[in-house]
Tab-separated table of C-alpha atoms in Angstrom:
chain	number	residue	atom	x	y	z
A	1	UNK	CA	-41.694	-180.639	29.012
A	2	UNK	CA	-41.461	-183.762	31.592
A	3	UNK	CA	-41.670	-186.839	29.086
A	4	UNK	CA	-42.171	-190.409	30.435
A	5	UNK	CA	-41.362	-193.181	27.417
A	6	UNK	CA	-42.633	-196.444	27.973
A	7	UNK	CA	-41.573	-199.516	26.476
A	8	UNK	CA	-41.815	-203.219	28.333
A	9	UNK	CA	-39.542	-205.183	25.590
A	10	UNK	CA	-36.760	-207.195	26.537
A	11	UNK	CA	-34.357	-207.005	23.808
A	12	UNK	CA	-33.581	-204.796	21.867
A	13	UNK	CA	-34.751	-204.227	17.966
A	14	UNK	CA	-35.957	-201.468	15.817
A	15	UNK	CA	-38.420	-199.987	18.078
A	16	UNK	CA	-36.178	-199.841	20.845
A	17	UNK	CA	-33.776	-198.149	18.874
A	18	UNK	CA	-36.602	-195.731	18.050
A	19	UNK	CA	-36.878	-194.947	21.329
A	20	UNK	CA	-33.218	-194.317	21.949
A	21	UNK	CA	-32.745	-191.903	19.318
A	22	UNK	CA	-36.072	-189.847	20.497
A	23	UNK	CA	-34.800	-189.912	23.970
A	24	UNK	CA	-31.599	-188.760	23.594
A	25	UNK	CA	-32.602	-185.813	21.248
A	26	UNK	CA	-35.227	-184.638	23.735
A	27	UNK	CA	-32.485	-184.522	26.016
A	28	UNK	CA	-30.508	-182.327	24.110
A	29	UNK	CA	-33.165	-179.887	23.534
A	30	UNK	CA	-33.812	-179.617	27.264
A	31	UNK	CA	-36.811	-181.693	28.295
A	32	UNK	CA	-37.005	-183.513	31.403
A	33	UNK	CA	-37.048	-187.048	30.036
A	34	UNK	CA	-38.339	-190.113	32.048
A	35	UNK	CA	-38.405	-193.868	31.072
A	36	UNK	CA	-40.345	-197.157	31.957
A	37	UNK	CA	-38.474	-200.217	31.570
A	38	UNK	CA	-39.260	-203.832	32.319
A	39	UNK	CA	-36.783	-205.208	35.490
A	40	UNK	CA	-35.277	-207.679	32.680
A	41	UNK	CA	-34.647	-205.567	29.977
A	42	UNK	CA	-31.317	-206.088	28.163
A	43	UNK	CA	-30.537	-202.622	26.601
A	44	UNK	CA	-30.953	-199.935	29.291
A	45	UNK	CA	-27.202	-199.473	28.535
A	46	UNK	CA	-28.336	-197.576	25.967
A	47	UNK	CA	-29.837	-194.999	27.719
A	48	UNK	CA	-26.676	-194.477	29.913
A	49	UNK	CA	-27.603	-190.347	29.392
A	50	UNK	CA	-30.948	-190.623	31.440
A	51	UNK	CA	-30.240	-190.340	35.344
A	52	UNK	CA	-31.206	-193.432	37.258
A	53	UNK	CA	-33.574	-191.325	39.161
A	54	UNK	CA	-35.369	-191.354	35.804
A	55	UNK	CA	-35.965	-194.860	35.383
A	56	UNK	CA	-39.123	-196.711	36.521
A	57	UNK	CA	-39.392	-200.404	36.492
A	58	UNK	CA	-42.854	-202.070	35.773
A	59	UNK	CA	-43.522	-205.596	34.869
A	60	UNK	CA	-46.181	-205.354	32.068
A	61	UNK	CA	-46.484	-208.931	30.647
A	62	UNK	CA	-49.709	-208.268	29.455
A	63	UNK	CA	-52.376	-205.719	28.150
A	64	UNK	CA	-54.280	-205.931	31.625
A	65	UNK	CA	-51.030	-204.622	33.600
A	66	UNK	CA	-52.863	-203.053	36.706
A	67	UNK	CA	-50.619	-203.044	38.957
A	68	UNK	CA	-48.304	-201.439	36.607
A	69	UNK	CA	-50.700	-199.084	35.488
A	70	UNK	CA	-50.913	-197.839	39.873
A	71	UNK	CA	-46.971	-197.534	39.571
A	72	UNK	CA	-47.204	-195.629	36.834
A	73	UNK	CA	-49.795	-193.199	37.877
A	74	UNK	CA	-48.082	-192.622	41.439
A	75	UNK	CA	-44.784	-192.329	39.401
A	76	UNK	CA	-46.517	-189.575	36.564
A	77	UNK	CA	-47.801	-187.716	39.436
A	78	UNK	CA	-44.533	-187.511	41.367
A	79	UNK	CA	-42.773	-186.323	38.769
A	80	UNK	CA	-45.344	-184.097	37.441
A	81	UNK	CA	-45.094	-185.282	33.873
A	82	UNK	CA	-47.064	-183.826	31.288
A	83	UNK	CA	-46.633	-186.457	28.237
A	84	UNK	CA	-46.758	-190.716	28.240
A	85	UNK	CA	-45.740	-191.945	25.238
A	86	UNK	CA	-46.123	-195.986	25.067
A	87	UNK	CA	-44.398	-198.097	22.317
A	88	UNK	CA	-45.074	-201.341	23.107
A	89	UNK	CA	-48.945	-202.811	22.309
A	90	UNK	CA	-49.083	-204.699	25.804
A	91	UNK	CA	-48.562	-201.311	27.192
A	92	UNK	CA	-50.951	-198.834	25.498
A	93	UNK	CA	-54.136	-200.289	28.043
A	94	UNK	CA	-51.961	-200.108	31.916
A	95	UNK	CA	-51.123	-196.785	30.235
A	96	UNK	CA	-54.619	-195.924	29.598
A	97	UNK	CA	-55.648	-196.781	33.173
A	98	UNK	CA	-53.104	-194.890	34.658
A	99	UNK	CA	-53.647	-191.936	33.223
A	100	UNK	CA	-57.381	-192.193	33.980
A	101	UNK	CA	-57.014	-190.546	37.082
A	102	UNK	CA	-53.370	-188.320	36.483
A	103	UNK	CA	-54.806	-184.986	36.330
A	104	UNK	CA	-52.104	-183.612	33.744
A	105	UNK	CA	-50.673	-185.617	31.974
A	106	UNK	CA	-51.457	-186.268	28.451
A	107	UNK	CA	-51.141	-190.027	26.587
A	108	UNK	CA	-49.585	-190.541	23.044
A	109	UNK	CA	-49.345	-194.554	21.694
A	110	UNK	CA	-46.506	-194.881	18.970
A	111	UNK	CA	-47.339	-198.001	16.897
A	112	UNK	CA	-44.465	-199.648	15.241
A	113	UNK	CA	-45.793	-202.700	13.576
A	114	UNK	CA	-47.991	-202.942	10.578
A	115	UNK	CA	-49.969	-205.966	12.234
A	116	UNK	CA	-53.846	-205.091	13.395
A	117	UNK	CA	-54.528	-203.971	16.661
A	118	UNK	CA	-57.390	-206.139	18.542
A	119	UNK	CA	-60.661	-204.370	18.272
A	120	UNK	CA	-61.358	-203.827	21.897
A	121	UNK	CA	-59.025	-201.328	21.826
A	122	UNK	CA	-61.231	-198.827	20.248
A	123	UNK	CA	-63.510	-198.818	23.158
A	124	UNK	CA	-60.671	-199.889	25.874
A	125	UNK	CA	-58.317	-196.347	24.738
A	126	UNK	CA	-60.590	-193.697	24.219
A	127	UNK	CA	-58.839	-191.408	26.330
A	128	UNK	CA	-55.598	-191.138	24.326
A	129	UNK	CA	-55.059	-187.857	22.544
A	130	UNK	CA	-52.666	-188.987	19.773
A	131	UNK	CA	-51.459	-192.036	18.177
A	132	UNK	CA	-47.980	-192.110	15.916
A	133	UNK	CA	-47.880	-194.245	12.773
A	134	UNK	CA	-44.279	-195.045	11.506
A	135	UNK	CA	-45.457	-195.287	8.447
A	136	UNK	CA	-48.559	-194.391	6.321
A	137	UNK	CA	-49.651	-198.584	5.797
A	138	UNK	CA	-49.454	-198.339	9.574
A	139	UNK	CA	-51.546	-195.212	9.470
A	140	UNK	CA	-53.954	-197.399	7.967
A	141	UNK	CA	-54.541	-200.294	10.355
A	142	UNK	CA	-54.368	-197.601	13.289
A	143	UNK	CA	-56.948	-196.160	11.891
A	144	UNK	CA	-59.390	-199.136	12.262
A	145	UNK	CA	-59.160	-198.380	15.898
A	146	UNK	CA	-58.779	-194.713	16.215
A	147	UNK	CA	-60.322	-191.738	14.222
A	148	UNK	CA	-58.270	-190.411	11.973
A	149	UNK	CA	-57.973	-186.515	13.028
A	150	UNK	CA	-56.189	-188.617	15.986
A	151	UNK	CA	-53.187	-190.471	14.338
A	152	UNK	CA	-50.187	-188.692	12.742
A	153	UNK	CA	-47.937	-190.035	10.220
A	154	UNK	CA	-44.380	-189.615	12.056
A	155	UNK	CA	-41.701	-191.688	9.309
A	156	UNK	CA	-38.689	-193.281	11.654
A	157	UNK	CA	-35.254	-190.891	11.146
A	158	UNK	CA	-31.669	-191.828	11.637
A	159	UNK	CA	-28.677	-189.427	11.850
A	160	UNK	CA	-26.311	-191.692	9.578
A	161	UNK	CA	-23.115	-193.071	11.132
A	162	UNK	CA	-19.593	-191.749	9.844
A	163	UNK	CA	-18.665	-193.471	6.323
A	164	UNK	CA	-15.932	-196.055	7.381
A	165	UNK	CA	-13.525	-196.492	3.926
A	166	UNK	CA	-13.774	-199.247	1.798
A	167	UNK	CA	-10.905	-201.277	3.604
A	168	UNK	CA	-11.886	-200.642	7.200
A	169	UNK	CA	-10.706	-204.570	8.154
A	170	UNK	CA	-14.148	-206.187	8.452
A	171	UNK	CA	-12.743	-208.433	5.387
A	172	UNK	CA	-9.879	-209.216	6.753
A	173	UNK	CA	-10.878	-209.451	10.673
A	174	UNK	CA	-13.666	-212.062	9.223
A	175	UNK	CA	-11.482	-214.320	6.866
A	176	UNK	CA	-13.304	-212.996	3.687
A	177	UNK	CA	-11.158	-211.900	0.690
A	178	UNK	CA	-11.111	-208.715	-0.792
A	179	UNK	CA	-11.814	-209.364	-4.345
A	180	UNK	CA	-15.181	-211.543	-3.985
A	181	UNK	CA	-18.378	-210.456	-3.776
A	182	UNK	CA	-20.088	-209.878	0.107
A	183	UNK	CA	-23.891	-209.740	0.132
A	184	UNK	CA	-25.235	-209.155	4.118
A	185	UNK	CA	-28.354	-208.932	6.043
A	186	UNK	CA	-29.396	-207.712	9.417
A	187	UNK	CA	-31.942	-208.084	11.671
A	188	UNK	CA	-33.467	-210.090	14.511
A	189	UNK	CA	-32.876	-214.055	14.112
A	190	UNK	CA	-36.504	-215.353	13.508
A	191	UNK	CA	-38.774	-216.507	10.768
A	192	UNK	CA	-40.679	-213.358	10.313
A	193	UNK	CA	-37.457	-211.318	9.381
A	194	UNK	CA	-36.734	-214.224	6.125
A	195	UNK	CA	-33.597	-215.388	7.045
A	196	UNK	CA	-34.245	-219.129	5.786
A	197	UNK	CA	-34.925	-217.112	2.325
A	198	UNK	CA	-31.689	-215.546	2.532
A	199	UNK	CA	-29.982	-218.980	2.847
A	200	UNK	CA	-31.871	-220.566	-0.415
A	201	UNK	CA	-31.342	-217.606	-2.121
A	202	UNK	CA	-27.622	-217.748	-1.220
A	203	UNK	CA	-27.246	-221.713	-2.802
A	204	UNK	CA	-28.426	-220.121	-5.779
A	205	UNK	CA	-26.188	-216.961	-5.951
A	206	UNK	CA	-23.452	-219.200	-5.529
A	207	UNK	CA	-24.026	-221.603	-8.566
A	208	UNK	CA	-23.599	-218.529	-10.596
A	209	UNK	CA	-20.630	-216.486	-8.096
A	210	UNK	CA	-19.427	-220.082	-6.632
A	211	UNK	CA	-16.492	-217.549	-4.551
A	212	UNK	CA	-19.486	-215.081	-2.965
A	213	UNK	CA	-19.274	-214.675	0.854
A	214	UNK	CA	-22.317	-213.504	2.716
A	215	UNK	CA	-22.877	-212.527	6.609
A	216	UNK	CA	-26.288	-212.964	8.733
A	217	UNK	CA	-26.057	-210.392	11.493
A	218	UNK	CA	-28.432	-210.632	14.111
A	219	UNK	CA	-29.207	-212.236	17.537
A	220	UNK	CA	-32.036	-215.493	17.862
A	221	UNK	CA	-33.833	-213.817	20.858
A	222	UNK	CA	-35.782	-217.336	21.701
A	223	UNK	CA	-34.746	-219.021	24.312
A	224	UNK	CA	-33.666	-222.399	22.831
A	225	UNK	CA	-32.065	-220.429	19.414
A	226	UNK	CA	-33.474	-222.990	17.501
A	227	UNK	CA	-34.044	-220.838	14.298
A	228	UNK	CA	-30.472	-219.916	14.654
A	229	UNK	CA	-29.237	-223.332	14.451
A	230	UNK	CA	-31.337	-224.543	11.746
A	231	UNK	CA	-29.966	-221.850	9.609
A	232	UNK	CA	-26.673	-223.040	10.294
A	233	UNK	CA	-27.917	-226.746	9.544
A	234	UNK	CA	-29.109	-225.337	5.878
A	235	UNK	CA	-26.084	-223.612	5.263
A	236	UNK	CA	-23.727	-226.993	6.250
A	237	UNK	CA	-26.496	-229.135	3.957
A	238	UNK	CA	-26.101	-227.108	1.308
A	239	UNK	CA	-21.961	-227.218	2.132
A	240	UNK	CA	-21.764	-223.227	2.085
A	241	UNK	CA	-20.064	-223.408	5.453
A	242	UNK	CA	-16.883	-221.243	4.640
A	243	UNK	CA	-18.958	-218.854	2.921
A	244	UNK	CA	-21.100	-217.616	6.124
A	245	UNK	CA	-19.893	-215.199	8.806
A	246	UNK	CA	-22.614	-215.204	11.810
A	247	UNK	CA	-22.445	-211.931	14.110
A	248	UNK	CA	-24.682	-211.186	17.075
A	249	UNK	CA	-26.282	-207.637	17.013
A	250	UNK	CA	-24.000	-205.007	15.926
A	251	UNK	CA	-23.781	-201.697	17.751
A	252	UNK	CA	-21.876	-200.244	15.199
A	253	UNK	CA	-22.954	-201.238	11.853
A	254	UNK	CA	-20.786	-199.040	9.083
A	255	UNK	CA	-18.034	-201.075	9.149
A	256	UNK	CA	-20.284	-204.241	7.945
A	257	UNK	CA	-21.750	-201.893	5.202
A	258	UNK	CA	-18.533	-200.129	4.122
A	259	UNK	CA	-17.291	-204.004	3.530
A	260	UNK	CA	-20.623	-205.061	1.287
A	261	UNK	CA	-21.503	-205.093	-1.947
A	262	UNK	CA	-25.322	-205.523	-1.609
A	263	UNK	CA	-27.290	-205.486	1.461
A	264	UNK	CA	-30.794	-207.433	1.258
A	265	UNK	CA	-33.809	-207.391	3.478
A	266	UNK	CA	-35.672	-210.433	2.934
A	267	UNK	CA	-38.784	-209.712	5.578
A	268	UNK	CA	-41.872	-211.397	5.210
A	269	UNK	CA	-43.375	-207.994	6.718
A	270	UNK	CA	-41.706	-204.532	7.584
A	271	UNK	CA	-43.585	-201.728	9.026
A	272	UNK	CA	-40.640	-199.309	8.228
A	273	UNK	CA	-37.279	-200.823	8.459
A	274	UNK	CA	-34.405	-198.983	10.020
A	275	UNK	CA	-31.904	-201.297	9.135
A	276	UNK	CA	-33.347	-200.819	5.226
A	277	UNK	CA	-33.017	-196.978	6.017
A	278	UNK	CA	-29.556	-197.577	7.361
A	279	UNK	CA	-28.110	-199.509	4.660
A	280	UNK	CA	-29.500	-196.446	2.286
A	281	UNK	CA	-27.928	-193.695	3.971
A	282	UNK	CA	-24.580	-195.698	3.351
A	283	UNK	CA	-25.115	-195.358	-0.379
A	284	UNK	CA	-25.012	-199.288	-0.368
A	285	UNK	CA	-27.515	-201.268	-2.867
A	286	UNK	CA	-30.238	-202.425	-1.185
A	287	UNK	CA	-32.203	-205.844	-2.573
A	288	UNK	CA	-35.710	-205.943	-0.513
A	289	UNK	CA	-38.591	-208.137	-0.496
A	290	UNK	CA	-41.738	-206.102	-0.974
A	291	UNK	CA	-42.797	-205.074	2.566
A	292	UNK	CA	-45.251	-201.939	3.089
A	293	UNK	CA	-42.176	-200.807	4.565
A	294	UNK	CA	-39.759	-201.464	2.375
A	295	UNK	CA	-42.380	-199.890	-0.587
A	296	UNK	CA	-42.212	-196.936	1.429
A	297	UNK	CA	-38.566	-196.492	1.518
A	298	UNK	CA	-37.690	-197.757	-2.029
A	299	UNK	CA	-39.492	-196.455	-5.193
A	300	UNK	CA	-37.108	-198.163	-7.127
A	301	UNK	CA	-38.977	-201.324	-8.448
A	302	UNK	CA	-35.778	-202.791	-9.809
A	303	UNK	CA	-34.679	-203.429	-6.317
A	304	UNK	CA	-37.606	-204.991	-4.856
A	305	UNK	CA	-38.922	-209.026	-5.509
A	306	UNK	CA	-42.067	-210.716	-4.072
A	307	UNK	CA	-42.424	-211.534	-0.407
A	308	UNK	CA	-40.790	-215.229	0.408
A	309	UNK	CA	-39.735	-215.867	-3.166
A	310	UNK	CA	-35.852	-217.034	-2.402
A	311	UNK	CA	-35.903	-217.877	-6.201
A	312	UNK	CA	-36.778	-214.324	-6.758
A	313	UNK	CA	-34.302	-212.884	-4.354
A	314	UNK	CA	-31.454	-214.734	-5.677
A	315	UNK	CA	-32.084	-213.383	-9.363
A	316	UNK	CA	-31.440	-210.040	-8.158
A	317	UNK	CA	-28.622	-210.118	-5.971
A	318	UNK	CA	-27.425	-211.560	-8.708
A	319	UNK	CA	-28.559	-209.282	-11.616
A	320	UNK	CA	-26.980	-206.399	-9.626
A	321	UNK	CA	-23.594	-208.850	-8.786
A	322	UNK	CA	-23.221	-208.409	-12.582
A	323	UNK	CA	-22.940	-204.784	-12.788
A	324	UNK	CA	-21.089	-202.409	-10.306
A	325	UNK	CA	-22.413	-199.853	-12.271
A	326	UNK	CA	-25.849	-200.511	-11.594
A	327	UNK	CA	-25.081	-201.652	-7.760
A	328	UNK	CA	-23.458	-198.171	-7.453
A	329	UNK	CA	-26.376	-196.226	-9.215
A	330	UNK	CA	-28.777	-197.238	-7.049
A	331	UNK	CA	-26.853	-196.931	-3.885
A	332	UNK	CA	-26.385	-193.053	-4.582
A	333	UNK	CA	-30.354	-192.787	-5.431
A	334	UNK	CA	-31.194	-194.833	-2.165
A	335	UNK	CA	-28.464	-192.270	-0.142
A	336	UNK	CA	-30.459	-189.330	-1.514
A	337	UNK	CA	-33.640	-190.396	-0.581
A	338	UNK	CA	-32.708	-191.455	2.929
A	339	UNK	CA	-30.998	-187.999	3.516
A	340	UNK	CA	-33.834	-185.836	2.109
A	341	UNK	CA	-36.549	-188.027	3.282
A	342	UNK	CA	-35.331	-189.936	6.848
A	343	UNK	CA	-33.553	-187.326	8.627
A	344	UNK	CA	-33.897	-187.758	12.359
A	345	UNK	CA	-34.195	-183.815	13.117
A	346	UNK	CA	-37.259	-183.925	10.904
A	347	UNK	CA	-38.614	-187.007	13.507
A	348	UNK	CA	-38.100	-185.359	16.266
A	349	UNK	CA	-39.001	-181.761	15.283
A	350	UNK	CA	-42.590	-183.601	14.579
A	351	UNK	CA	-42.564	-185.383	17.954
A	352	UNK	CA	-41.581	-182.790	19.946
A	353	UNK	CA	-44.674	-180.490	17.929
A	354	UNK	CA	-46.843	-183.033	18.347
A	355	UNK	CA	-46.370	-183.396	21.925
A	356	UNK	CA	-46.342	-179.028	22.211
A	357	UNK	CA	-49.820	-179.492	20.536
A	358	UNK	CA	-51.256	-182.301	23.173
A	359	UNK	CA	-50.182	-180.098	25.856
A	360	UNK	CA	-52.239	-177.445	25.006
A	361	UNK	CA	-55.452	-178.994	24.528
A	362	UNK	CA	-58.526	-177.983	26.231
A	363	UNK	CA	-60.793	-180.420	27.508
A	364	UNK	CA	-61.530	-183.967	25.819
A	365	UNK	CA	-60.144	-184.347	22.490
């Protein structure tokens, strides 16, 4: 098949990273794969196995992108491709429009966020033929919009790193000693992902494990990084400076892991959460605030606590700082469930018959 992926974000995060991995496996099973990129993106480097031939640059800053949506039709019917699959919400209507008028070629949305769609897409994308859901609470906001015979439950996969060993150097290469307790997050810099609650909770972990190091690991996409300095500024009030590593995104995330003793998720709201999923194929412990995505991947209730409760949070990093036994129990439950559950042959085997079955509709669907 001749796939064209769309996605106008900027940086790169967890949908992006979706996109990778389904890119790159299509590859490898022989399809024809094209991408749409905004001029400005930062992470086409990531896609370093597509040909630049393959690449299309549109700049959709909105959901009315019609000049886009020309480029891409000319562009679909150059290249004769038979599937567009959109990622990005601004995208799904330029997308529509285009392939209005492209004879052939058959439109799939993926939604990655859990947040409602605006209702005027319901009448606005009537001619898509199948919408993706990450995961089933995003199954059910899509399907305010869309009928249901329409949207398939597709869970995100990963194909876990290698297992770095226990002393890989991230201790040492960071200044943190061996014999204290690490507890690290990951994600994008911003209020959404919790990180403020991650600080509080941290001044209370450390009343009770004063020598506990921790490490924030993600990039402040704003432009001013303000959320990323007043972080900092708690951390220095609360006079937990030596206790903090800061990293910027991390390509290569097992080392961090390997080095851990409990990795925590603190999200206000999580449609799936790959770095969640990540940390669980590891066989880390895994503390999470109660997402819809975090409920999906975790049915252990012992390692979940309320939504922005840093109070909460810091209970049970520390409950679980207590007890290797129990931080080492649930890691191996959480590694099980990620490799029976999260595989990412299983995603794209499901994609890839998804997109077999679009192709050989008849008429409007």
């Amino acid at each position: 098949m001749r796939i064209l992926q769309i996605s106008s974000a900027r940086t790169f995060g967890g949908g992006e990273r979706h996109l990778v991995d389904l890119c790159h496996e299509l590859v490898a099973r022989g399809h024809e794969v094209y991408v749409a990129l905004r001029p400005t993106n930062e992470w086409q480097e990531r896609l370093d196995f597509i040909p630049p031939a393959n690449f299309l640059y549109v700049s959709i800053r909105n959901s009315f992108g019609m000049f886009s949506a020309k480029k891409i039709r000319r562009f679909v019917e150059k290249e004769q491709v038979d599937i567009v699959h959109a990622h990005v919400a601004r995208d799904y209507l330029a997308a529509s429009v285009a392939m209005r008028s492209a004879a052939k070629a058959k439109l799939i949305l993926t939604r990655h966020d859990v947040f409602p769609l605006k209702p005027f897409y319901k009448f606005a994308l009537r001619n898509v033929e199948a919408v993706v859901a990450v995961s089933p609470p995003v199954r059910v906001q899509i399907e305010r919009i869309f009928p249901a015979h329409k949207v398939h439950v597709i869970p995100n996969g990963i194909r876990p790193a290698p297992v770095s060993p226990a002393d890989n150097g991230f201790r040492e290469f960071h200044g943190i000693p061996n014999d204290v307790p690490l507890v690290v997050t990951l994600g994008e810099l911003k209020l959404l992902k919790g990180q403020r609650d991650f600080v509080l909770a941290a001044n209370e972990v450390k009343r009770r494990f004063p020598d506990c190091h921790f490490v924030i690991a993600g990039k402040d996409n704003s432009l001013d990084k303000r959320f990323r300095r007043e972080l900092k500024r708690l951390v220095k009030v609360f006079g937990h400076d030596d206790s903090f590593v800061w990293l910027d995104w991390l390509d290569d995330i097992s080392p961090l892991l390997a080095a851990a003793d409990i990795f925590v998720s603190p999200s206000h709201s999580e449609s799936f959460g790959l770095a969640i999923l990540d940390a669980m194929a590891s066989g880390i412990a895994v503390v999470a605030s109660a997402t819809d995505g975090a409920k999906e991947l975790i049915k252990e209730a012992n390692a979940l606590v309320p939504i922005k409760d840093p109070i909460a949070l810091a209970d049970k990093i520390c409950w679980f700082l207590e007890d290797e036994n129990r931080r080492r129990n649930l890691g191996g439950v959480l590694k099980t469930a990620a490799q029976q559950n999260f595989n990412l042959d299983r995603m794209i085997d499901e994609t890839e018959a998804l997109y077999r079955e679009v192709c050989h509709r008849q008429g409007p669907f």
